[in-house]
mmCIF file of C-alpha atoms in Angstrom:
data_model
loop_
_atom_site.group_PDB
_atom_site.id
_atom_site.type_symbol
_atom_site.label_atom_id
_atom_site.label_comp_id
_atom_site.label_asym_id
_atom_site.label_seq_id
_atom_site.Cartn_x
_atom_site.Cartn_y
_atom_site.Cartn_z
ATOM 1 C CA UNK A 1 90.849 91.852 92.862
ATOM 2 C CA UNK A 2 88.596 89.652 90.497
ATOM 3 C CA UNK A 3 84.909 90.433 91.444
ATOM 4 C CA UNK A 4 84.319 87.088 90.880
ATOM 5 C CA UNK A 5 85.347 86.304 94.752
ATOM 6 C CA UNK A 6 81.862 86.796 95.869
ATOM 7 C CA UNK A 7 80.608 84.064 94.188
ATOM 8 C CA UNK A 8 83.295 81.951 96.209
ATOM 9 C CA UNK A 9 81.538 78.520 97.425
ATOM 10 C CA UNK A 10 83.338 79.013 101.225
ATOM 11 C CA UNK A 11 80.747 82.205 101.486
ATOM 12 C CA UNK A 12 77.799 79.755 101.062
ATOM 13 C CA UNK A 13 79.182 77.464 104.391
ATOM 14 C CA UNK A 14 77.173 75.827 107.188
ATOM 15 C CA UNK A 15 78.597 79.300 109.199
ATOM 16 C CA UNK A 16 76.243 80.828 107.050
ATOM 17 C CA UNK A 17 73.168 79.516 106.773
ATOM 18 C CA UNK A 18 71.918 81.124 110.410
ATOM 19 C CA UNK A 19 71.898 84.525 108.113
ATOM 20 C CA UNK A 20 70.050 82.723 104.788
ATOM 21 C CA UNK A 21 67.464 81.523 107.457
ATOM 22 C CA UNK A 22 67.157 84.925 108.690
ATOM 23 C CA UNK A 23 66.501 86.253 105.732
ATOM 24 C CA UNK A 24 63.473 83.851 104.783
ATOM 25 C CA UNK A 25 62.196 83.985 108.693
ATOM 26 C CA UNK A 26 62.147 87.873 109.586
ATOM 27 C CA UNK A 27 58.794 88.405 107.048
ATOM 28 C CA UNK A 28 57.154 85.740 108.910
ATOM 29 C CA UNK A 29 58.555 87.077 112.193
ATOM 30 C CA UNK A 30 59.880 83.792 113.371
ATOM 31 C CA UNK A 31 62.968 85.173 113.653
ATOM 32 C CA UNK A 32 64.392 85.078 117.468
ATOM 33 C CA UNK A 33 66.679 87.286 119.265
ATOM 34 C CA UNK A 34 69.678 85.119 119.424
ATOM 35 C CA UNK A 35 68.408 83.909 115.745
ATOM 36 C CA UNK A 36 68.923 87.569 114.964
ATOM 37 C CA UNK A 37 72.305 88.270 116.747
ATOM 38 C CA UNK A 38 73.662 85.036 115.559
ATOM 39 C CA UNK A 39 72.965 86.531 111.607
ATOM 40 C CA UNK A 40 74.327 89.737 112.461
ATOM 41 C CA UNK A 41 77.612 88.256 113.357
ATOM 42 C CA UNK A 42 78.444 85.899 110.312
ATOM 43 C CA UNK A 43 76.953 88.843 107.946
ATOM 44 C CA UNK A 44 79.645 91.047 109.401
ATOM 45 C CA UNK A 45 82.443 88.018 109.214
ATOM 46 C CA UNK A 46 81.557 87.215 105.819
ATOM 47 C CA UNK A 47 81.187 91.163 104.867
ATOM 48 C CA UNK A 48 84.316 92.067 106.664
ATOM 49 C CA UNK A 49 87.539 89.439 105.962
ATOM 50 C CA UNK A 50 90.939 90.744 106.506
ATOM 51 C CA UNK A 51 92.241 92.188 103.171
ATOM 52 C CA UNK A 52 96.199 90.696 102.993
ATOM 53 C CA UNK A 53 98.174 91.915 99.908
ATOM 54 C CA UNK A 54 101.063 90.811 98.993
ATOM 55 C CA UNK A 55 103.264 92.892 97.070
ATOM 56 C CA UNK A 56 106.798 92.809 95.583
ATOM 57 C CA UNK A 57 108.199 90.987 91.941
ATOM 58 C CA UNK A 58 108.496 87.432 90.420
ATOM 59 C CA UNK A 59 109.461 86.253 93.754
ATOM 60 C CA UNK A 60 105.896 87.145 94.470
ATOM 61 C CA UNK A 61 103.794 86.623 91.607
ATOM 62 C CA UNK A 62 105.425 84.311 89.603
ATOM 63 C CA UNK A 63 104.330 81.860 90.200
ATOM 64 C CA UNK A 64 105.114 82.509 94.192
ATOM 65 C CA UNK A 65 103.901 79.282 95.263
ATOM 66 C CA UNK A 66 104.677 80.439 98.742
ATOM 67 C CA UNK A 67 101.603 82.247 98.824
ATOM 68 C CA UNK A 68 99.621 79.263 98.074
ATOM 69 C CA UNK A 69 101.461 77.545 101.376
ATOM 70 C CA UNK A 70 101.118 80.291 103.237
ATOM 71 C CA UNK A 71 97.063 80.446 102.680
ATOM 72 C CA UNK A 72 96.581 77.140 103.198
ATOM 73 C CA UNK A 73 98.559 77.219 106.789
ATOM 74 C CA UNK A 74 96.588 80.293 107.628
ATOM 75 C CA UNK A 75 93.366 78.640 106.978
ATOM 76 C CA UNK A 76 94.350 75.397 108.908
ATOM 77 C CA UNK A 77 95.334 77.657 111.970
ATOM 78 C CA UNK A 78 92.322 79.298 112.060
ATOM 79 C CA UNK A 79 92.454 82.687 110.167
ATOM 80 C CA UNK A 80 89.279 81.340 108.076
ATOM 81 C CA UNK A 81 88.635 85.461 107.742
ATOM 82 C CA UNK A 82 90.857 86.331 105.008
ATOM 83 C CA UNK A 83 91.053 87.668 101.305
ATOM 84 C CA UNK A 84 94.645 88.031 99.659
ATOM 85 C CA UNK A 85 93.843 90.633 97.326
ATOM 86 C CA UNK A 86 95.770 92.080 94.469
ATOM 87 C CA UNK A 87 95.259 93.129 90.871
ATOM 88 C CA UNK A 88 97.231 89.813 89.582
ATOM 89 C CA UNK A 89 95.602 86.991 89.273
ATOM 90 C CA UNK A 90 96.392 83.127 90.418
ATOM 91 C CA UNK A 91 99.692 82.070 88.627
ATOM 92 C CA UNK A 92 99.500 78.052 89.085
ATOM 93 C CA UNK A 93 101.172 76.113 91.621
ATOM 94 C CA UNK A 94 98.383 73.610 91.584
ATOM 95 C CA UNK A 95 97.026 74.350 95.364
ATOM 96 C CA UNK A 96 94.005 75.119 95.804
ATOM 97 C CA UNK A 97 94.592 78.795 97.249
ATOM 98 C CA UNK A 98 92.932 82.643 96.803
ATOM 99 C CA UNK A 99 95.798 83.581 94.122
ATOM 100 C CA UNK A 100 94.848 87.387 93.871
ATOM 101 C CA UNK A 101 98.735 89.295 94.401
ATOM 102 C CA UNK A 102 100.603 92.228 93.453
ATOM 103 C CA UNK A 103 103.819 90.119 92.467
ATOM 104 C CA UNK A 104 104.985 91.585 89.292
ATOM 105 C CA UNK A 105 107.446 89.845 87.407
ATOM 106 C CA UNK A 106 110.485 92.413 86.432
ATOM 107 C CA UNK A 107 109.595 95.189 88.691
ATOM 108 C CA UNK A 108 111.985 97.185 90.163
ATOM 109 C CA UNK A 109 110.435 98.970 93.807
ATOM 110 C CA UNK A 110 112.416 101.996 92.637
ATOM 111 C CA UNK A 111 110.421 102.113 89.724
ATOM 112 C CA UNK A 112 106.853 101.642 91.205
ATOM 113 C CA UNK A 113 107.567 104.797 93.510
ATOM 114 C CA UNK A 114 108.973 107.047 90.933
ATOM 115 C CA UNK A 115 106.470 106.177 88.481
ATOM 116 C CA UNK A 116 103.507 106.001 90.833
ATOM 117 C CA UNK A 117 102.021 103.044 90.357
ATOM 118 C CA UNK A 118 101.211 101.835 93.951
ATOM 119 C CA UNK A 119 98.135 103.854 94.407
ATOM 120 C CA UNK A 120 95.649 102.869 91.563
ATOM 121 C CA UNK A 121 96.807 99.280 92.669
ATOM 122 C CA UNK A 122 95.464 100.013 96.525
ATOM 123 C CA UNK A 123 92.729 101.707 95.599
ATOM 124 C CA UNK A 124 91.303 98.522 93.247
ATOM 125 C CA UNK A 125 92.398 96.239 96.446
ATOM 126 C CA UNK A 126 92.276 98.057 99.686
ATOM 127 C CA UNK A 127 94.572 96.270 101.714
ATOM 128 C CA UNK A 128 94.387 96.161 105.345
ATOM 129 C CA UNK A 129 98.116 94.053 105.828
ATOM 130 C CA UNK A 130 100.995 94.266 103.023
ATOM 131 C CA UNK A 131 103.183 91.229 102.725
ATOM 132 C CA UNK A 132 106.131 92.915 100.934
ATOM 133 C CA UNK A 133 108.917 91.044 99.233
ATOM 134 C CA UNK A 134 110.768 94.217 97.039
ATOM 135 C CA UNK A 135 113.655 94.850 95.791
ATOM 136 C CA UNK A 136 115.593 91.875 94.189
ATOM 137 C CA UNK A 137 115.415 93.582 90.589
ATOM 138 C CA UNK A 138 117.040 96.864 91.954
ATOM 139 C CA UNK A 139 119.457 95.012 94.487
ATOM 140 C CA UNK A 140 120.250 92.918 90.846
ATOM 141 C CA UNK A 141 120.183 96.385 89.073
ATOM 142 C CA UNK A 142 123.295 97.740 91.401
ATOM 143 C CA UNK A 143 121.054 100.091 92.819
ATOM 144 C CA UNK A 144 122.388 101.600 96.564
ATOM 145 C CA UNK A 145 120.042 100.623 99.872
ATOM 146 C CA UNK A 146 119.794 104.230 100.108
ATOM 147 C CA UNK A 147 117.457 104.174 96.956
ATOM 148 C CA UNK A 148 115.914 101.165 97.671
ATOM 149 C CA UNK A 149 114.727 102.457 101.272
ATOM 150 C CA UNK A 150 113.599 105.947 100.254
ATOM 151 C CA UNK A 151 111.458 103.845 97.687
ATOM 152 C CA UNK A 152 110.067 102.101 100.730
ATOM 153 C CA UNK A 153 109.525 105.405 102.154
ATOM 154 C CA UNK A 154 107.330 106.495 99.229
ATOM 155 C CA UNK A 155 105.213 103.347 99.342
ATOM 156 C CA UNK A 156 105.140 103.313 102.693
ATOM 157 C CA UNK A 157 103.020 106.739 102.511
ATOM 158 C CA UNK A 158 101.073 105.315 100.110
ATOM 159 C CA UNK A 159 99.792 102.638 101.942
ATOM 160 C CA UNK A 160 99.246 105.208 104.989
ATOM 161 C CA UNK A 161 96.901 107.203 102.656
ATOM 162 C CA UNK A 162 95.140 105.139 101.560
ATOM 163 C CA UNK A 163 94.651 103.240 104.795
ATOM 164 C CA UNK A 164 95.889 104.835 108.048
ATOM 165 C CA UNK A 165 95.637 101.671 109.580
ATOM 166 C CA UNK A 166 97.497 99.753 107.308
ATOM 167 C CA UNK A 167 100.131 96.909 108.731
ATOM 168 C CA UNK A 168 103.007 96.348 106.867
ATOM 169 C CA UNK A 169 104.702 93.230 106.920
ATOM 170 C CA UNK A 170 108.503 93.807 105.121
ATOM 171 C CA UNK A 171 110.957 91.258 103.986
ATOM 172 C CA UNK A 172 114.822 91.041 105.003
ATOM 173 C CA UNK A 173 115.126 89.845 101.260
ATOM 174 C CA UNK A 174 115.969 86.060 100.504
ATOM 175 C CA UNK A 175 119.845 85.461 99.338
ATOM 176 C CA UNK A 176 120.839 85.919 95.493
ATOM 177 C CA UNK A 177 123.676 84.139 93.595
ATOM 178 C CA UNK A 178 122.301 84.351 90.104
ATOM 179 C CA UNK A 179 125.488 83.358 87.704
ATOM 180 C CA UNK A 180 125.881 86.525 86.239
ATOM 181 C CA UNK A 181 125.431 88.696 89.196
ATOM 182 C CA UNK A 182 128.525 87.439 91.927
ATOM 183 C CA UNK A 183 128.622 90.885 93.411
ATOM 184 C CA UNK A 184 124.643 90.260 94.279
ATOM 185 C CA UNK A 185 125.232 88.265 97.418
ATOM 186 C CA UNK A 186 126.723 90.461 99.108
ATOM 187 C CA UNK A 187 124.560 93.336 97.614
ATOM 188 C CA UNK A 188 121.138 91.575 99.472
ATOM 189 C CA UNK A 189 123.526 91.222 102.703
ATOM 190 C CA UNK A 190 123.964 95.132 102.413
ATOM 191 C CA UNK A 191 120.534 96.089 101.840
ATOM 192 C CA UNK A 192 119.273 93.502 104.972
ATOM 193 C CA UNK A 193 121.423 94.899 107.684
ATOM 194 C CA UNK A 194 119.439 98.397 106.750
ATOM 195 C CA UNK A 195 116.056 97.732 106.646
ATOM 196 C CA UNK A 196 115.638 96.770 110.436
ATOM 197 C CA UNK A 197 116.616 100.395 111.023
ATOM 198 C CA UNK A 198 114.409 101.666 108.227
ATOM 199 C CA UNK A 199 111.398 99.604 110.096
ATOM 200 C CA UNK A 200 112.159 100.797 113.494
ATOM 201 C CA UNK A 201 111.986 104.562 112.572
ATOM 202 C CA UNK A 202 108.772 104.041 110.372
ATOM 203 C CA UNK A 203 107.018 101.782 112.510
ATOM 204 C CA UNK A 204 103.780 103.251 114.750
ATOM 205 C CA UNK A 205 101.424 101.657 116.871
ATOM 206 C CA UNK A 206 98.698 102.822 114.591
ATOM 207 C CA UNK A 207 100.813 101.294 111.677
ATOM 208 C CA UNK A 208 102.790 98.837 112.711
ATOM 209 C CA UNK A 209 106.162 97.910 110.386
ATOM 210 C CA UNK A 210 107.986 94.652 111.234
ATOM 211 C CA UNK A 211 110.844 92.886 109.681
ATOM 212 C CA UNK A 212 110.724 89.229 109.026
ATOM 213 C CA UNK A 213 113.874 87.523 108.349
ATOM 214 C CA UNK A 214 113.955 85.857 105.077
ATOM 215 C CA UNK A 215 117.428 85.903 104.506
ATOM 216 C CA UNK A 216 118.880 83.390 107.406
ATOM 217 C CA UNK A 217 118.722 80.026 106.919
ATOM 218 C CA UNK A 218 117.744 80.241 103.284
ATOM 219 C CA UNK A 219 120.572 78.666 100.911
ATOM 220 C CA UNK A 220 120.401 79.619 97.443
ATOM 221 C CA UNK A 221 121.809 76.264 96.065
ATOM 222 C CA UNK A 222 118.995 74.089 97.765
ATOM 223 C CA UNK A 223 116.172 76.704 98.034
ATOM 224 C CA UNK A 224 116.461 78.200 94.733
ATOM 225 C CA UNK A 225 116.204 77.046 90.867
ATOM 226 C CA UNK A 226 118.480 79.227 89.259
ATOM 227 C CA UNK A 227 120.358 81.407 92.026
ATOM 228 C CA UNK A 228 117.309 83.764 92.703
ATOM 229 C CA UNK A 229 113.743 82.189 92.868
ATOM 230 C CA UNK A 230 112.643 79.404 95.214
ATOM 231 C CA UNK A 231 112.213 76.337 94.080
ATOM 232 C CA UNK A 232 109.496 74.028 95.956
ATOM 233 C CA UNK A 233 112.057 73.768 99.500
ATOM 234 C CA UNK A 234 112.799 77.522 99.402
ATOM 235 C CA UNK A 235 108.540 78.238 99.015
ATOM 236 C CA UNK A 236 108.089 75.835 102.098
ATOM 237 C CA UNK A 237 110.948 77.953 103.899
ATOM 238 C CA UNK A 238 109.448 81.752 103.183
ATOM 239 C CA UNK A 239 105.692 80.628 103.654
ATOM 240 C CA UNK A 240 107.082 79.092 107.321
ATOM 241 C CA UNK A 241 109.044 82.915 108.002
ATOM 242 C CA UNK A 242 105.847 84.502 107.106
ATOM 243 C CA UNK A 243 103.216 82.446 108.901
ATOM 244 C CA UNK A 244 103.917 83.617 112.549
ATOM 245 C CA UNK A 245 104.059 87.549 111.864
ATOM 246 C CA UNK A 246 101.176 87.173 109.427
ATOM 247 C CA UNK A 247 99.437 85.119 112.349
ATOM 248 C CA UNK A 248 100.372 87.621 114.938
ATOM 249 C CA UNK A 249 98.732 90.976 113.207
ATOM 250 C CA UNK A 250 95.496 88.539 112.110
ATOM 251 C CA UNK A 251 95.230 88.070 116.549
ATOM 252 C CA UNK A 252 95.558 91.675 117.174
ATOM 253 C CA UNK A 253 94.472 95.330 116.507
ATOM 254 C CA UNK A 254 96.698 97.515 115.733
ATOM 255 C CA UNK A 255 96.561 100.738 118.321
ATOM 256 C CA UNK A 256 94.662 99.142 121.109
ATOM 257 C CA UNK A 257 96.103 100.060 124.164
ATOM 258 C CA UNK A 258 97.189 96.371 125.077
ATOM 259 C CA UNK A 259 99.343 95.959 121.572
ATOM 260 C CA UNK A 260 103.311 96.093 121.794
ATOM 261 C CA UNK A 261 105.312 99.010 121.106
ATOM 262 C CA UNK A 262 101.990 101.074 122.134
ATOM 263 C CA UNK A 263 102.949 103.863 124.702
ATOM 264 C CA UNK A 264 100.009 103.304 126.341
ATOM 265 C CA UNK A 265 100.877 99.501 127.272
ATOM 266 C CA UNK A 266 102.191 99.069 130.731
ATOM 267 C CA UNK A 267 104.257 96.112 129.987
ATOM 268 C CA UNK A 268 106.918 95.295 128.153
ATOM 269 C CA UNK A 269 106.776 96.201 124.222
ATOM 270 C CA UNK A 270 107.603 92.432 122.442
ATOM 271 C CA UNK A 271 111.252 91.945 121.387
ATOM 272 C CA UNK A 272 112.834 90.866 118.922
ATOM 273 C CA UNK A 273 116.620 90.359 116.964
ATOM 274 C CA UNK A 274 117.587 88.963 114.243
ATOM 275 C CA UNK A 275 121.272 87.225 113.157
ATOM 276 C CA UNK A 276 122.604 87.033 109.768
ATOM 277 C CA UNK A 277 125.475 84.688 109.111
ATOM 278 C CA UNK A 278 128.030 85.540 106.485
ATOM 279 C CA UNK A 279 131.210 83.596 105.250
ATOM 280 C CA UNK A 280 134.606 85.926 105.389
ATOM 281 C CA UNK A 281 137.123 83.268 104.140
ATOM 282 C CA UNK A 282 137.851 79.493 103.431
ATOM 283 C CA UNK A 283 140.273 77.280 103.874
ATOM 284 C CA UNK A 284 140.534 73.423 103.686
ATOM 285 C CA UNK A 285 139.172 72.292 107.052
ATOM 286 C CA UNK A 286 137.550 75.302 108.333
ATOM 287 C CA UNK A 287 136.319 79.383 107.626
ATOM 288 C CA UNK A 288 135.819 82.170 109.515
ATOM 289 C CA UNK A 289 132.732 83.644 109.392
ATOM 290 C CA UNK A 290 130.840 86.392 110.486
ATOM 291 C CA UNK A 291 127.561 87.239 112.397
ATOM 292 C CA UNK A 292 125.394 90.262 112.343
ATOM 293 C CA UNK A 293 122.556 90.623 115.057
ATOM 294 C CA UNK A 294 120.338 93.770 114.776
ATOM 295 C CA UNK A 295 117.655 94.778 117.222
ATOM 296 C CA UNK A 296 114.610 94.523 115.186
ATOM 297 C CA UNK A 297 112.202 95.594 118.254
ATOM 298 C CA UNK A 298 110.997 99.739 118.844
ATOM 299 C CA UNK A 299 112.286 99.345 122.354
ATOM 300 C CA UNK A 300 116.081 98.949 123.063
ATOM 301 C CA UNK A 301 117.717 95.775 124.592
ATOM 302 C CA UNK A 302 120.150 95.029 127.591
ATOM 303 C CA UNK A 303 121.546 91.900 125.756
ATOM 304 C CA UNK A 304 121.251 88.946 123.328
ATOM 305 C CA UNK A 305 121.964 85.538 122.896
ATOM 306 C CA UNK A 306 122.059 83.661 119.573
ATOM 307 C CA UNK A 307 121.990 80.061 118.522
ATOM 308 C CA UNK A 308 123.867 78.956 115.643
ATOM 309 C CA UNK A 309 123.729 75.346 113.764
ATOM 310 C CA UNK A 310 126.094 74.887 111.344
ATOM 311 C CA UNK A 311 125.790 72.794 108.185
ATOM 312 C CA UNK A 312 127.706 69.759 107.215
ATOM 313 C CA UNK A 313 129.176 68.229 110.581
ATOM 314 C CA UNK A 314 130.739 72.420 110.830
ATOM 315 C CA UNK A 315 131.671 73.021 114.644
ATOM 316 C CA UNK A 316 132.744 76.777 115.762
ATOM 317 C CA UNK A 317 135.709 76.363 117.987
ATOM 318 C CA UNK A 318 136.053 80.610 118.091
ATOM 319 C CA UNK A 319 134.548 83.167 119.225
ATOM 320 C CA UNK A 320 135.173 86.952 119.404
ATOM 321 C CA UNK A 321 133.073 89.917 120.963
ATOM 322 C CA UNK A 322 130.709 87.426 122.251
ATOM 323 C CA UNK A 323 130.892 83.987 124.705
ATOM 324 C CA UNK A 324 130.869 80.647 122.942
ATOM 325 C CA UNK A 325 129.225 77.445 124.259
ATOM 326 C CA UNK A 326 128.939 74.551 122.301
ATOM 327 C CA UNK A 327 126.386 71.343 122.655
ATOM 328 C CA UNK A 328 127.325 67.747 122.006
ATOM 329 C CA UNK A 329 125.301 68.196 118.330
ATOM 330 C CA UNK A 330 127.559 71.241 117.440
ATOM 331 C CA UNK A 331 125.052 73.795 118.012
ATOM 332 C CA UNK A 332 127.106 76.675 119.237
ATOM 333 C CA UNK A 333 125.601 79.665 121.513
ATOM 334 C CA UNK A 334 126.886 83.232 121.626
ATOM 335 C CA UNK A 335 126.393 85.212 124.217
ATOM 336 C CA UNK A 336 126.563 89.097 124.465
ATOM 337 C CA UNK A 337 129.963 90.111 125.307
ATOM 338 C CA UNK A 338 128.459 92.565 127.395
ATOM 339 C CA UNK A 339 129.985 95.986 125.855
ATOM 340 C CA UNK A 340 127.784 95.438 122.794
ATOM 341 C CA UNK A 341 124.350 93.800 124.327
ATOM 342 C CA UNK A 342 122.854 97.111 124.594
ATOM 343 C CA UNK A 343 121.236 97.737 121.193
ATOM 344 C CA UNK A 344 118.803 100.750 120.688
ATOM 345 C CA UNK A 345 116.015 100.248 117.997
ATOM 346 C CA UNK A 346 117.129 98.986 114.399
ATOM 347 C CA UNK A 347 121.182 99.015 115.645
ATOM 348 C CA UNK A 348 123.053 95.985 115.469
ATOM 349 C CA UNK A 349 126.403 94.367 116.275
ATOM 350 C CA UNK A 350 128.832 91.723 114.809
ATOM 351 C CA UNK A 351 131.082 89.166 116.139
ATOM 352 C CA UNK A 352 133.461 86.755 114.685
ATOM 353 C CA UNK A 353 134.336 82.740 114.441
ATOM 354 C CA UNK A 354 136.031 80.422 113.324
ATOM 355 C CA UNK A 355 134.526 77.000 112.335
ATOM 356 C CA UNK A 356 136.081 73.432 111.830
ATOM 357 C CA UNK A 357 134.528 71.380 108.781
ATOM 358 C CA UNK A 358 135.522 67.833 107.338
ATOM 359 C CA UNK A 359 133.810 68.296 103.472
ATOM 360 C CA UNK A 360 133.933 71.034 100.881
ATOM 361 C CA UNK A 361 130.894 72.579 100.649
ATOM 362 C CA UNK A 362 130.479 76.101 101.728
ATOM 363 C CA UNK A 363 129.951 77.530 104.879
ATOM 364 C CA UNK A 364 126.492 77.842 106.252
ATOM 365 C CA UNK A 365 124.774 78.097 109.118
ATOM 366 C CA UNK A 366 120.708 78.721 110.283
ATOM 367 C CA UNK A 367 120.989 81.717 113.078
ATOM 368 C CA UNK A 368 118.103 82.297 115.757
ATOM 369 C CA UNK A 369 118.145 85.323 117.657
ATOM 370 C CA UNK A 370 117.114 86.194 121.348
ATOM 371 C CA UNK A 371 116.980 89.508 123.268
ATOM 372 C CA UNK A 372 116.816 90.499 126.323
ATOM 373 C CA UNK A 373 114.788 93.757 127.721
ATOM 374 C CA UNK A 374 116.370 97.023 129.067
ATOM 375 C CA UNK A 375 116.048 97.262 132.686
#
């Protein structure tokens, strides 16, 4: 991070000038008791923001004008207490936005464990939350999940030592179809249906892990520039995936006895699924297609229910190992079949349709995912 920060205008707000007034008062002993506690609080806010880094390759750093969006929504909801640290510096986009990431252009996640070069990088920053986008380059590289994860694992520990407390935000990884990868797409779909898993056995209430979806609803041909990066539509669509779980560990504190997934809390943990579409086959006038959901929650589920909107005027008219309503609009509902509703931490199910469609363009569908708690 660029020491420079401190000399930010934003530190020198109205918020602040209760503590400058202290500071010229307290000789005189002017200074009053709520004058005093008043100073003591926006000395510790201003003191104190919530170190965010956020970490992966180009998709990141370069320029990863999602960052820029994402800042700006933060600020606008609220989360004025915040520092996006990292030993890059601002890449453009031409917002007005704290730039500081760890977004390096090329890397491979692989790489940065086996070569150790997450550690000098925390220890300049000293992150509180990691935003992590990794592993396009290795996915691109035709290196197995297996790899990829045990990477994870390495960082993971990382992060843990040099901050127990350390939340880790991870990224089912946007879609790929660069023009001389083709085996790529499916390579990302491979390495996403893994990492809920992955998440749910590293995840603690002290250190939380949680998946966000990046991959569903993002198409590569609208949201993308060449097959791989986001263009100006796919930045609007990660900062929007990122914004809620970003928002959601910036409203809590991780181990308090009240947080979900803590052992301690007497209520329900929060749950969540996920549902990635994928196109099987094609055929003039329709596809079949196929839908993974996956548990992304540390506590099991009874059941879950997704909603699917196909592109293009598509309408699913088939359904299998689930139960198929459709709206007027075409938005089709699935159902549980009720043999595979029951999904333990990071496991996941399929099921299989068929879709009608009047143009030529390929299939695609955005996928929301609901679950349902274990009684």
């Amino acid at each position: 991070m660029r020491d420079t920060r401190r000399l930010r205008l934003p530190r020198l707000s109205v918020r602040s000038l209760p503590g400058l007034l202290a500071a010229l008062l307290l000789p005189l002993g002017l200074l009053t008791p709520a004058a005093a506690a008043v100073s003591t609080q926006d000395t510790t806010a201003a003191a104190d923001p919530v170190r965010i880094m956020p970490l992966g390759d180009s998709i990141t750093g370069s320029p990863g004008c999602w960052r820029a969006l994402l800042w700006n929504r933060l600020r606008d909801a609220g989360h004025t207490g915040i520092d996006f640290v990292g030993t890059l510096p601002p890449q453009g986009c031409g917002i007005a936005h704290d730039g500081d990431n760890e977004g390096h252009g090329g890397e491979l996640v692989t790489n940065v464990a086996s070569q150790g070069l997450l550690p000098a990088r925390l220890a300049a920053t000293r992150p509180d939350i990691v935003v992590m986008h990794f592993g396009t380059n290795d996915v691109w590289s035709n290196i197995p999940p297996e790899r990829i994860l045990a990477a994870y694992d390495t960082l993971l520990a990382q992060m843990r030592q040099s901050n127990p407390d350390i939340r880790v935000l991870v990224a089912q990884l946007i879609p790929m179809a660069p023009a001389t990868c083709a085996a790529c797409a499916q390579r990302v779909v491979d390495l996403n249906a893994r990492i809920p898993a992955w998440a749910a056995g590293a995840h603690t209430s002290r250190s939380p892990v949680v998946v966000v979806d990046q991959w569903t609803g993002f198409d590569t041909a609208t949201d993308t520039y060449d097959g791989v990066h986001p263009d100006a539509s796919g930045d609007e669509k990660i900062a929007a995936r990122w914004f809620p779980a970003l928002a959601a560990q910036l409203e809590s504190t991780p181990g308090d006895p009240g947080d979900p997934g803590d052992p301690g809390d007497p209520g329900d943990p929060t749950l969540t699924c996920t549902a990635s579409f994928r196109s099987v086959s094609v055929w003039q006038g329709g596809y079949q297609a196929e839908v993974t959901v996956r548990n992304t929650s540390a506590a099991p589920v009874r059941g879950w229910t997704v909603t699917l909107r196909p592109a293009d005027g598509a309408r699913v008219t088939q359904v299998w190992n689930g139960a198929l309503k459709t709206a007027a609009d075409g938005t089709a509902t699935i159902a549980d079949a009720g043999w595979n509703g029951a999904l333990a931490p990071g496991a996941g199910t399929a099921f299989g349709l068929i879709a009608t469609t009047t143009g030529s363009a390929a299939p695609a569908a955005t996928a929301d995912c609901a679950a349902a708690p274990a009684s």
